[in-house]
Tab-separated table of C-alpha atoms and ligand atoms in Angstrom:
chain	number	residue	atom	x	y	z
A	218	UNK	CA	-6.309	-123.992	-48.375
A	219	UNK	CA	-4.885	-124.988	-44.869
A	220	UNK	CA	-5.787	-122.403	-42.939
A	221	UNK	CA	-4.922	-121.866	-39.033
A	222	UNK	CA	-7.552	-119.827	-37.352
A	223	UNK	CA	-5.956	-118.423	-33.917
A	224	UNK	CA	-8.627	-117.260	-31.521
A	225	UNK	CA	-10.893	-119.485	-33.192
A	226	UNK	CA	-12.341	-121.291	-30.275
A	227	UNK	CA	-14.013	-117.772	-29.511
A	228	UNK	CA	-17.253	-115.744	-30.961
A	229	UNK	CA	-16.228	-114.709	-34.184
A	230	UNK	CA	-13.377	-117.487	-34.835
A	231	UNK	CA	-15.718	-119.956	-34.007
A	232	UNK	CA	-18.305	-118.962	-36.814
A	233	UNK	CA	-15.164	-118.541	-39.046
A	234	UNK	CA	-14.383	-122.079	-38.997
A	235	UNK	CA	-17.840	-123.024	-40.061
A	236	UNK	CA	-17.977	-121.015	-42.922
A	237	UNK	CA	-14.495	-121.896	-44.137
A	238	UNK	CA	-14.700	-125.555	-43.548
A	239	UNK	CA	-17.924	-125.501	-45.400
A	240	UNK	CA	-16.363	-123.780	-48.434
A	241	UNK	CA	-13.727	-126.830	-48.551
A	242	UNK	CA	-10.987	-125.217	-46.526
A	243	UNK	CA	-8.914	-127.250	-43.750
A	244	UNK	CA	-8.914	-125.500	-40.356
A	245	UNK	CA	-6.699	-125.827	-37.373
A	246	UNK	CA	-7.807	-123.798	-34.606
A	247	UNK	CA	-5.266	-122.322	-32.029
A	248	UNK	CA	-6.404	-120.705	-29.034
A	249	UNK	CA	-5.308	-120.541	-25.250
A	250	UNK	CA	-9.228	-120.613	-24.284
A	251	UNK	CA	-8.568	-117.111	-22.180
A	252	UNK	CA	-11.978	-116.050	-23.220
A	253	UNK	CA	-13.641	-119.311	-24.430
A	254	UNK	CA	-14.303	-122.885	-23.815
A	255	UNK	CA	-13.077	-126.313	-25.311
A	256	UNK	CA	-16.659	-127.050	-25.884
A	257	UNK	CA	-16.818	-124.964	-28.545
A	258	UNK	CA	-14.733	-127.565	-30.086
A	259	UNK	CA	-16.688	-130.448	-29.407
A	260	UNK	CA	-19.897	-128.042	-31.089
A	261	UNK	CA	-17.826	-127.531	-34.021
A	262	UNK	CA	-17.500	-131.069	-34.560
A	263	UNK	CA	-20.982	-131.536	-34.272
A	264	UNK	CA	-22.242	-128.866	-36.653
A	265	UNK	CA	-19.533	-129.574	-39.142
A	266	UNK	CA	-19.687	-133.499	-38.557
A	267	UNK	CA	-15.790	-134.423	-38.565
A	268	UNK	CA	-13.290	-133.705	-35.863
A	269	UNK	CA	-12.058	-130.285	-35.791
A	270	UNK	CA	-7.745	-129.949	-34.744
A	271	UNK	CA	-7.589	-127.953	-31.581
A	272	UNK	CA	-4.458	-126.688	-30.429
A	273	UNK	CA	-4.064	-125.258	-26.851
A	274	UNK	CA	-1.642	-122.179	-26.886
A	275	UNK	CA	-0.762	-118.652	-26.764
A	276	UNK	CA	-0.084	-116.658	-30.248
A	277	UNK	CA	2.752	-115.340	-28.184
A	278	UNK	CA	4.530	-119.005	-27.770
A	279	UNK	CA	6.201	-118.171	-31.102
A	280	UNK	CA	8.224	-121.992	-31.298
A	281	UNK	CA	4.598	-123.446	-30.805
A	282	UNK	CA	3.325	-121.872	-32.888
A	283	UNK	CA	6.003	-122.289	-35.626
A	284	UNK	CA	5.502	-125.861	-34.632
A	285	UNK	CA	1.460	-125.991	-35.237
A	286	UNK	CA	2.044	-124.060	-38.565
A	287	UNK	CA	4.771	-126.623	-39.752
A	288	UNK	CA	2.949	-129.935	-38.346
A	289	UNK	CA	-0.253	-128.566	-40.449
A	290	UNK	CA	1.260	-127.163	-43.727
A	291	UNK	CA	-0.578	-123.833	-42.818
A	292	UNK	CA	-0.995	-121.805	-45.896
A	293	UNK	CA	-2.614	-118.982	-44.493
A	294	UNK	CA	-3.553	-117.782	-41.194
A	295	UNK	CA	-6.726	-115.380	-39.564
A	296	UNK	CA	-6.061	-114.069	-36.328
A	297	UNK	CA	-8.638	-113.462	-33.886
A	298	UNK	CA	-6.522	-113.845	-30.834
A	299	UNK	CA	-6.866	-110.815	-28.713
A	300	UNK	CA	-8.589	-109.280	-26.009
A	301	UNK	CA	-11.699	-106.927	-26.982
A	302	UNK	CA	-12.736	-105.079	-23.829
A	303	UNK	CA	-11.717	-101.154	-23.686
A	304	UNK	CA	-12.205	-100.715	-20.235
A	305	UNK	CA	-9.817	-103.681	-19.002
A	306	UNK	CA	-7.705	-102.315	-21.707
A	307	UNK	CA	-7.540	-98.615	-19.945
A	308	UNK	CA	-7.062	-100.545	-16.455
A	309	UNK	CA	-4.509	-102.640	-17.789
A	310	UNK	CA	-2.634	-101.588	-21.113
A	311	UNK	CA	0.586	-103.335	-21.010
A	312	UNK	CA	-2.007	-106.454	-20.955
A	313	UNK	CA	-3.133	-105.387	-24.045
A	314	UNK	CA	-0.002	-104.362	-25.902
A	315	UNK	CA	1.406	-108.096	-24.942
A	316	UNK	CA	-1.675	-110.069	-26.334
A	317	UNK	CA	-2.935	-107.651	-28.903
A	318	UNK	CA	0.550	-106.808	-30.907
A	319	UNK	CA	3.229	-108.699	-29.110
A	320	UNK	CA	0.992	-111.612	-29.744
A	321	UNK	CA	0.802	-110.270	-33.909
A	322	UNK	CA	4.144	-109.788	-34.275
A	323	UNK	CA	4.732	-113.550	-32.354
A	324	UNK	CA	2.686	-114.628	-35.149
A	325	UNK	CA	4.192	-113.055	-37.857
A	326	UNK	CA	8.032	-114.428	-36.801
A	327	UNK	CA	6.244	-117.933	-36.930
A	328	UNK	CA	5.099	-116.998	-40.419
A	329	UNK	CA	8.051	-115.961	-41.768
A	330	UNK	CA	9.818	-118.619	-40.348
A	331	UNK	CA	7.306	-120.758	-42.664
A	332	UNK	CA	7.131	-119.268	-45.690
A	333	UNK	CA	3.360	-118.332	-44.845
A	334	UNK	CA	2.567	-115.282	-46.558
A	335	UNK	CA	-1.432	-114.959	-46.005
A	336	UNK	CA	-2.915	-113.276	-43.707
A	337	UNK	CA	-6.208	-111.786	-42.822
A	338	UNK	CA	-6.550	-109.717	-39.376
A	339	UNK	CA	-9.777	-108.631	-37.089
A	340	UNK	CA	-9.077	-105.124	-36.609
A	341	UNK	CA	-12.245	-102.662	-35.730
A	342	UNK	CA	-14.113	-99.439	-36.272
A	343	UNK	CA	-12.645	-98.628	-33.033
A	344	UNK	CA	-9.420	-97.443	-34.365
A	345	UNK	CA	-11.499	-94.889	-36.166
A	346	UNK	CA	-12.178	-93.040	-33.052
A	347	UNK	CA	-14.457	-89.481	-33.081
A	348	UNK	CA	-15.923	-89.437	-36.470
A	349	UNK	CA	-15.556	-86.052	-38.649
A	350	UNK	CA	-18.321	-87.762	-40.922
A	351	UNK	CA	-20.395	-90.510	-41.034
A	352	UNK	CA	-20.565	-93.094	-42.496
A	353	UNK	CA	-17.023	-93.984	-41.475
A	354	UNK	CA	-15.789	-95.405	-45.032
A	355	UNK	CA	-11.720	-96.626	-44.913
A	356	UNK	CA	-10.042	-93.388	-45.947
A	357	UNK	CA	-11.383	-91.681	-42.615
A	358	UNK	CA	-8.498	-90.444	-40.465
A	359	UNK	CA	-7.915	-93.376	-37.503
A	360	UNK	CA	-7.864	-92.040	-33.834
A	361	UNK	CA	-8.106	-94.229	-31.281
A	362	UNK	CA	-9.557	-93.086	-28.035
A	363	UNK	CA	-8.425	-96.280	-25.690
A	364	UNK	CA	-5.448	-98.941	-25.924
A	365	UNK	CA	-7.864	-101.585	-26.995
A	366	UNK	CA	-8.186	-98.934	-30.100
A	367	UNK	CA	-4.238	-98.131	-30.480
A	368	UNK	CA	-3.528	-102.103	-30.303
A	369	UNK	CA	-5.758	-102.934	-33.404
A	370	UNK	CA	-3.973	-99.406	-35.440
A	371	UNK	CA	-0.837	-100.775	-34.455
A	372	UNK	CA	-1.049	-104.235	-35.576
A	373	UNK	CA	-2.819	-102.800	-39.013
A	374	UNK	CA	0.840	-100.322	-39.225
A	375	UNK	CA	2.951	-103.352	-38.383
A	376	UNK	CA	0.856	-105.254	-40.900
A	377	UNK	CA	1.049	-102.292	-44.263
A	378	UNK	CA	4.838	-102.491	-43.332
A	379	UNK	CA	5.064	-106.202	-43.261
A	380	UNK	CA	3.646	-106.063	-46.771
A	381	UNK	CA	5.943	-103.471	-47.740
A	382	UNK	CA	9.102	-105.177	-47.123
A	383	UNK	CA	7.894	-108.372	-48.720
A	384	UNK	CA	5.718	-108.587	-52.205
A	385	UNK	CA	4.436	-111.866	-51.432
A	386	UNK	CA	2.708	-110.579	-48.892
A	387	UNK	CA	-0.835	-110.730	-48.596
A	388	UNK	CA	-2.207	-108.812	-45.851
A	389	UNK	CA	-6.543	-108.415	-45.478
A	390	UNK	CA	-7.536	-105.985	-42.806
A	391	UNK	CA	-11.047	-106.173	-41.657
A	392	UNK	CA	-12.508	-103.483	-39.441
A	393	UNK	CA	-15.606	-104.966	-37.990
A	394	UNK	CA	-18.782	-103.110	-36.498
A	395	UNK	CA	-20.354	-104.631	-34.011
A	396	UNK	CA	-21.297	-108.583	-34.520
A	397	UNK	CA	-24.083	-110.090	-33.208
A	398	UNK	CA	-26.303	-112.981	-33.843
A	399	UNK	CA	-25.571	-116.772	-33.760
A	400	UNK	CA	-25.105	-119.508	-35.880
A	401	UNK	CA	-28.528	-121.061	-37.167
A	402	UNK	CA	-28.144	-124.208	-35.515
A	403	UNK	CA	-27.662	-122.372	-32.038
A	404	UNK	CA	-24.728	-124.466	-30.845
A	405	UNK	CA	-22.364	-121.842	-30.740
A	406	UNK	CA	-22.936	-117.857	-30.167
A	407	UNK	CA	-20.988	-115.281	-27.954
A	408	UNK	CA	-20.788	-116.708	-24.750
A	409	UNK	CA	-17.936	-114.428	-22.744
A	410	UNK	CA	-16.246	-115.942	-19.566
A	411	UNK	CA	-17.046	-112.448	-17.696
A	412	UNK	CA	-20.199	-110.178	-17.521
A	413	UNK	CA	-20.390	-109.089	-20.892
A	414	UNK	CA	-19.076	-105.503	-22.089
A	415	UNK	CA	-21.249	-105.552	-25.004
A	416	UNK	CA	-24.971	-104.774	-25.401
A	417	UNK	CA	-26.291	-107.998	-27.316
A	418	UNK	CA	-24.622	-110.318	-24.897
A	419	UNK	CA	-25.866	-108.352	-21.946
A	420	UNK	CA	-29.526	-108.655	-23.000
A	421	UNK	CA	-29.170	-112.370	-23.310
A	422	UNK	CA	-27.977	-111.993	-19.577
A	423	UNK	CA	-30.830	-110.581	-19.087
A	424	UNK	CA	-33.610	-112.583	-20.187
A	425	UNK	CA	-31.916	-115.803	-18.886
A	426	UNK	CA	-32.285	-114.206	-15.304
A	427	UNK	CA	-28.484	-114.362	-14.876
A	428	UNK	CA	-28.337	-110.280	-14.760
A	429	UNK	CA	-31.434	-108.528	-13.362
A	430	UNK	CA	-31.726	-105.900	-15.595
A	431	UNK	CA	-30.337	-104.050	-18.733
A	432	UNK	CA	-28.758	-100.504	-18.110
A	433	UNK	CA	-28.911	-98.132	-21.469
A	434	UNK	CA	-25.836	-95.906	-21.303
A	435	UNK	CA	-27.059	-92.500	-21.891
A	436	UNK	CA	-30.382	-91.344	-23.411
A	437	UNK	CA	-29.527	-87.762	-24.181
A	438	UNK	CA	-27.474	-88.287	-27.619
A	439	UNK	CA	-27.898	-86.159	-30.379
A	440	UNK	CA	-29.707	-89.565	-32.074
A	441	UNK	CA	-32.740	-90.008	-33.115
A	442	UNK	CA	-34.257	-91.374	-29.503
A	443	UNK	CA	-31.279	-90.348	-27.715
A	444	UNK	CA	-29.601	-93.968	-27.201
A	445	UNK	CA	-26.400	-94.643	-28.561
A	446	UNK	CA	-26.438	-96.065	-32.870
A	447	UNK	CA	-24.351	-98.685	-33.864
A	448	UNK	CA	-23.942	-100.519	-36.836
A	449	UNK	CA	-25.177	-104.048	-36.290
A	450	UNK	CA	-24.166	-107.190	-38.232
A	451	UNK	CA	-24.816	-110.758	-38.145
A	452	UNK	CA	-21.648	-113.041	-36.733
A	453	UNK	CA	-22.277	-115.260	-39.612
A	454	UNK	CA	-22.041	-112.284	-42.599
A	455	UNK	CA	-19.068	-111.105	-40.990
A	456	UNK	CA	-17.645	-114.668	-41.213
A	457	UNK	CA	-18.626	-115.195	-45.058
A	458	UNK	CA	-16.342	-111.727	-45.303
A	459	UNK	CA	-13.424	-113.503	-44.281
A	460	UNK	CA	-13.923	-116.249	-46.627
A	461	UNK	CA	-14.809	-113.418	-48.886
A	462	UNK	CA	-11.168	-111.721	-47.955
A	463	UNK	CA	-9.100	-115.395	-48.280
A	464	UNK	CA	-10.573	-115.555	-51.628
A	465	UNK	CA	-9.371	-111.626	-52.834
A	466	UNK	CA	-5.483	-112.374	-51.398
A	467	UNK	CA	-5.611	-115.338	-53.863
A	468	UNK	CA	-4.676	-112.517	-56.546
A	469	UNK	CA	-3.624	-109.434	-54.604
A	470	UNK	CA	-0.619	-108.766	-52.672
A	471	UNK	CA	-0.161	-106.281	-50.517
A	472	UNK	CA	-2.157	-104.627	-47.494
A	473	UNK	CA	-6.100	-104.128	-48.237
A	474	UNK	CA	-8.211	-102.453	-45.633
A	475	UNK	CA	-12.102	-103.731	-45.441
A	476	UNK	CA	-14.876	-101.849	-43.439
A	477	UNK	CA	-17.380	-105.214	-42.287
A	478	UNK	CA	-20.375	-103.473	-41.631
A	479	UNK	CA	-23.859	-103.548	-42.715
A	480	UNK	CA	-24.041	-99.540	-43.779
A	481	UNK	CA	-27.090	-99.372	-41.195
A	482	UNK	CA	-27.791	-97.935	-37.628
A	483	UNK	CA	-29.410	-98.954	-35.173
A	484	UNK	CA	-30.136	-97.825	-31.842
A	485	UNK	CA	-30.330	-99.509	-28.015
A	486	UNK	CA	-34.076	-98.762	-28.114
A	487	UNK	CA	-34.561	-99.757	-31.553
A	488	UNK	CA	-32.382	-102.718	-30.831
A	489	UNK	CA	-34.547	-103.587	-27.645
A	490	UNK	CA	-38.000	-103.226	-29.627
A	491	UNK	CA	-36.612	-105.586	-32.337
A	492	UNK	CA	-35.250	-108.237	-30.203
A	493	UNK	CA	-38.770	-108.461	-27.944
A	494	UNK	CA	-41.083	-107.881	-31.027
A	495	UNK	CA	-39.566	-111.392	-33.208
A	496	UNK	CA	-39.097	-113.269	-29.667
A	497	UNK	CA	-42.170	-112.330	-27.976
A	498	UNK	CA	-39.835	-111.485	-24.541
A	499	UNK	CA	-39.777	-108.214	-22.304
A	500	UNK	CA	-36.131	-106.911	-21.331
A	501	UNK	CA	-35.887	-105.104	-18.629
A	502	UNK	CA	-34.198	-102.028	-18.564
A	503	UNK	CA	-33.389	-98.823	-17.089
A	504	UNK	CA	-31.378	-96.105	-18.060
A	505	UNK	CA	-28.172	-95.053	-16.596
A	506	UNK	CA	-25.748	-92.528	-17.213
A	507	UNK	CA	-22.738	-92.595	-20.268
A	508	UNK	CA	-20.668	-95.325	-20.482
A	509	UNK	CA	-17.297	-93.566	-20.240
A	510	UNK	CA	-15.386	-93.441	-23.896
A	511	UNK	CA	-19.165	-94.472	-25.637
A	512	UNK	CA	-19.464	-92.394	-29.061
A	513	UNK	CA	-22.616	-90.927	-29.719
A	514	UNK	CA	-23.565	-92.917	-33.312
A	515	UNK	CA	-21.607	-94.674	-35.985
A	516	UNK	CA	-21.910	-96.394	-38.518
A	517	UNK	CA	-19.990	-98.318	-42.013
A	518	UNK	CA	-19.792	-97.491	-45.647
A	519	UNK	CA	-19.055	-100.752	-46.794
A	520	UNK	CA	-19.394	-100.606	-50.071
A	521	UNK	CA	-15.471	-101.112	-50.725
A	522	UNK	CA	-15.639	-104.458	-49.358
A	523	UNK	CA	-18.677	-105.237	-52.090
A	524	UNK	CA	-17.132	-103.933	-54.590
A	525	UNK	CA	-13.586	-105.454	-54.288
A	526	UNK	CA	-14.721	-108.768	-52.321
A	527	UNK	CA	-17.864	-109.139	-53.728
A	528	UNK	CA	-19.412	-109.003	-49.954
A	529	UNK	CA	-22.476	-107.804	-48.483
A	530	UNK	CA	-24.384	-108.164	-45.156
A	531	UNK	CA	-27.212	-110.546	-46.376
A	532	UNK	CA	-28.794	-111.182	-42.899
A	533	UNK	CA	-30.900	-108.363	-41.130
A	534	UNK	CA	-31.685	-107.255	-37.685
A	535	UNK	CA	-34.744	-109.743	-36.913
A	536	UNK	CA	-32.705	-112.056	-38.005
A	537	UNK	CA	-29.520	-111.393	-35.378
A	538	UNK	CA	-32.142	-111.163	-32.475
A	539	UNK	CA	-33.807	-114.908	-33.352
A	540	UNK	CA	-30.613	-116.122	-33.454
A	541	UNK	CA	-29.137	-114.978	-30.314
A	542	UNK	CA	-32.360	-115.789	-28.711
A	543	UNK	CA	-32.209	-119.557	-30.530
A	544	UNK	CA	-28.943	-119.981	-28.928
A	545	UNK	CA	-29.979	-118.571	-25.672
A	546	UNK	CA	-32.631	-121.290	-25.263
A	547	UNK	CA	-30.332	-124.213	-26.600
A	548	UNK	CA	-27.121	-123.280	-24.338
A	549	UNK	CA	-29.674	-122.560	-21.319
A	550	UNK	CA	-31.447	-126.479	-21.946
A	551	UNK	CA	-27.813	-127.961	-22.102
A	552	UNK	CA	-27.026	-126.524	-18.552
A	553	UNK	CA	-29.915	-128.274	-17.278
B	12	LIG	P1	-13.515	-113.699	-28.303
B	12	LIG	O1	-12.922	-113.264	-27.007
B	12	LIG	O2	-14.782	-114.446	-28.275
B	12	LIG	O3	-12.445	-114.561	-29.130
B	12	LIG	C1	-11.064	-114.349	-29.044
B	12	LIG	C2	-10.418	-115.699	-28.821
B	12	LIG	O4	-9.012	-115.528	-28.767
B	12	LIG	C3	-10.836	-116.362	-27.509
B	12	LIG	O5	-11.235	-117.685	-27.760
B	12	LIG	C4	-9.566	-116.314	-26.654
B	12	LIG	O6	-9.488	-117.429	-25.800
B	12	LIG	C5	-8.483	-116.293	-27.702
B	12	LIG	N1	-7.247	-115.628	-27.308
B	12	LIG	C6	-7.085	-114.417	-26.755
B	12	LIG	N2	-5.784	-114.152	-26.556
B	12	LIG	C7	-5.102	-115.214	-27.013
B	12	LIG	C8	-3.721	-115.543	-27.094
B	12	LIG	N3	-2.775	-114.710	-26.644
B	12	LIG	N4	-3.361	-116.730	-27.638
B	12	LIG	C9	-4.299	-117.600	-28.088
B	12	LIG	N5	-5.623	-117.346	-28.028
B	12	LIG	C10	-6.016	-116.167	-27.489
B	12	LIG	O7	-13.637	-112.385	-29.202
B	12	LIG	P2	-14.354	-112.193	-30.603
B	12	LIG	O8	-15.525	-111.324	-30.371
B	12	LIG	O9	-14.529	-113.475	-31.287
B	12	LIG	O10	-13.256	-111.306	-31.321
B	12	LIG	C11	-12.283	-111.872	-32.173
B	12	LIG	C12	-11.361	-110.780	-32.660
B	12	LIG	O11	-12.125	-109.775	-33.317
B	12	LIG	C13	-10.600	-110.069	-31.541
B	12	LIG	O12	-9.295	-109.814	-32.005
B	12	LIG	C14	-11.357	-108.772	-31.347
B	12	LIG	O13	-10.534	-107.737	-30.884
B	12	LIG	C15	-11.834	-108.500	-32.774
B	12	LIG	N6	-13.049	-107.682	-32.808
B	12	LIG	C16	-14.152	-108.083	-32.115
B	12	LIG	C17	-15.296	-107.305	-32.135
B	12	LIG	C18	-16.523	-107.709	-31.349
B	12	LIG	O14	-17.375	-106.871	-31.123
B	12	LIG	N7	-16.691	-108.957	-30.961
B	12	LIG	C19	-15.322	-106.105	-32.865
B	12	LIG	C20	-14.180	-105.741	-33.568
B	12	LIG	C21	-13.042	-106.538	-33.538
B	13	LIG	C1	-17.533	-101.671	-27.816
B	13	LIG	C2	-16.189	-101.031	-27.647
B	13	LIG	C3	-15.491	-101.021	-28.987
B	13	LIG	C4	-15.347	-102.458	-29.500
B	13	LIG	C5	-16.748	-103.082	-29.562
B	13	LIG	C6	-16.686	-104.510	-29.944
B	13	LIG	C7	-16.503	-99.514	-25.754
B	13	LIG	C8	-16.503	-98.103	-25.324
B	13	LIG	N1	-16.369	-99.703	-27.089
B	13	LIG	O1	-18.190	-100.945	-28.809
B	13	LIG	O2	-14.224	-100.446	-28.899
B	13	LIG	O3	-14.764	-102.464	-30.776
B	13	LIG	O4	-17.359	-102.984	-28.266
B	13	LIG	O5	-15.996	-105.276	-28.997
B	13	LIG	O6	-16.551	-100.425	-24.944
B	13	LIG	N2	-24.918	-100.401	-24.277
B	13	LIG	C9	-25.850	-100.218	-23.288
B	13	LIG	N3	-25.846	-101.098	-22.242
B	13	LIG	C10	-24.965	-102.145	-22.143
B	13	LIG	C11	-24.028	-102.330	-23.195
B	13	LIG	C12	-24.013	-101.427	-24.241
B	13	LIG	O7	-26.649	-99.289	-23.337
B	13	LIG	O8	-25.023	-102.910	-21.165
B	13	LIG	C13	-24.923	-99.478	-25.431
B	13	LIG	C14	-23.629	-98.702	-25.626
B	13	LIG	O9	-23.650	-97.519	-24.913
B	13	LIG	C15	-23.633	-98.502	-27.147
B	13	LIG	C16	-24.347	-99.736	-27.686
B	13	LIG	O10	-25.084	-100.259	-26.599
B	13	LIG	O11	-24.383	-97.378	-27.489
B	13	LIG	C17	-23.395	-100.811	-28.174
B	13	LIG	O12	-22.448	-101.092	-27.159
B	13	LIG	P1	-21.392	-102.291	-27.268
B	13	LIG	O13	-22.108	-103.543	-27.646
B	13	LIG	O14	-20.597	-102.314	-25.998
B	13	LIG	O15	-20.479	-101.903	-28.487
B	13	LIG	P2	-19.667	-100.536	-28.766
B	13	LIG	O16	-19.844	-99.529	-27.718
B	13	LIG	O17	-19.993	-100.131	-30.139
């Protein structure tokens, strides 16, 4: 299938394109490089060993983008594009509403324009919010605590209505934990323009000397050594899922809402313990007080997406930490 990947210059996008290219689909990746690098494109190429098409735009250019999906006979389309980080998004929420769902519903037009009908989305356990039980599985009620949040449940509503209208529509939602890892050949990982929001990333900070320390949020949750539990899962699982969720559309219409998770939690600590026990490193922390809008502990049932996608997490925690730590050490030797 041609498929056009927007946001796919960045973490998840990026690991995307491997796994679809190496299942025999044709990618065209479409990103404005806001959060990412063109050299991402140059790695892709060299893991995948044929150029990879790179256009340079915003989802919200809808005539370019009608333009890249014409020029490529796009069949389908996963969107990445969007800002992740929910404290720019409190500080700045009209920044989020444009990108986030302006940019979706940009998209759409362009789709519609095109008779493209496929479409898989990166939403997130965020828009679950507070949970009244854990695991969250897909039928919990959605309550977003931050625009970040409320952008991803709107794009999802704007998406189950899309369908609605139209039943050739074929809409996958995908509600990812939290992604971490690296590809195995350690060319690409999550390498953020800005300090990094998000735990993994900070650690690698961290150990590269770039950041001094690591600051827990919070020790006194009701968990089980007080840090805050998330659910884990390797970047290149959750990518399979979205080959996974192209593969499902094939023969259902409609909206379809995925939890990507791996059903496990894991704490900072535990996280920390892992991550220096398979790379023999020490991270240096300290603890600090809440992170403002941090939940306590969740964690996915994901046993809709196996039983409807035929998808499971394969990779485990070790196996995140070597990773990230692989592609620590390669990016940190090409700088030299
Ligand atoms: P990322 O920032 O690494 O990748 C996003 C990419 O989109 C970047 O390359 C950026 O340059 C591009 N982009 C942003 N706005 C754009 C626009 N208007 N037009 C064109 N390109 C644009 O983030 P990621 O971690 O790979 O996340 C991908 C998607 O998954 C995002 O939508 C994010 O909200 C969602 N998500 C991420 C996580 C996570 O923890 N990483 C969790 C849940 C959901
Ligand atoms: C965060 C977002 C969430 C988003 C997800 C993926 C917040 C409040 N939530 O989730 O909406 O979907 O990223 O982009 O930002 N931690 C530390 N020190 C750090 C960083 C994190 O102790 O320097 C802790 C956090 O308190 C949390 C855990 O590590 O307990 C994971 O944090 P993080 O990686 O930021 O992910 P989430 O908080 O789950």
């Amino acid at each position: 299938m041609n498929i056009l990947i927007t946001g796919g210059a960045g973490y998840i996008g990026s690991h995307t394109a491997i796994a679809l290219a190496n299942a025999g689909h044709k990618i065209t990746i479409f990103d404005n490089l806001c959060n990412s690098k063109l050299t991402v494109i140059d790695q892709l190429t060299k893991i995948l060993g044929f150029p990879v098409n790179f256009i340079n735009g915003d989802v919200r250019n809808t005539p370019l983008v009608n333009k890249s999906l014409k020029e490529n006979e796009i069949e389908g389309v996963i969107h990445f594009a969007g800002l992740k980080s929910v404290a720019e998004s409190v500080a700045n929420p009209l920044l989020y509403y444009s990108n986030n769902v302006q940019g979706s519903i940009s998209l759409i037009e362009a789709m519609q324009q095109n008779q493209v009908k496929t479409f898989v989305f990166s939403s997130s356990a965020t828009v679950y919010g507070e949970p009244t039980y854990l695991p969250y599985d897909e039928k919990h009620p959605t309550n977003p605590i931050n625009p970040y949040g409320h952008s991803k449940l709107q794009v999802e509503t704007i998406l189950g209505d899309w369908a609605k209208s139209d039943p050739e529509v074929k809409a996958s939602i995908l509600r990812y934990f939290n992604p971490v890892g690296a590809h195995e050949s350690g060319l690409i990982g999550e390498n953020p323009n800005q300090i990094p929001n998000n735990l993994m990333p900070y650690i690698a900070k961290v150990i590269c000397g770039s950041l001094p320390n690591l600051n827990i949020y919070g020790k006194d949750y009701g968990t089980r050594d007080g840090t805050g539990e998330r659910d884990y899962i390797h970047v290149m699982d959750l990518a399979e899922g979205h080959l996974a969720a192209i593969d499902y559309l094939k023969n259902n219409h409609g909206s379809h809402i995925h939890n990507l998770g791996t059903g496990h939690g894991t704490t900072v600590l535990e996280l920390i313990e892992a991550f220096q026990e398979i790379n023999k490193v020490e991270i240096p922390y300290k603890f600090s007080g809440r992170r403002g809008g941090d939940l306590a502990s969740y964690y996915s049932d994901a046993n809709k997406a196996l039983k409807e996608l035929g998808w499971q997490a394969r990779r485990n925690l070790e196996q995140s930490c070597k990773d990230t730590y692989h592609h620590l050490l390669i990016s940190n030797n090409r700088a030299k």
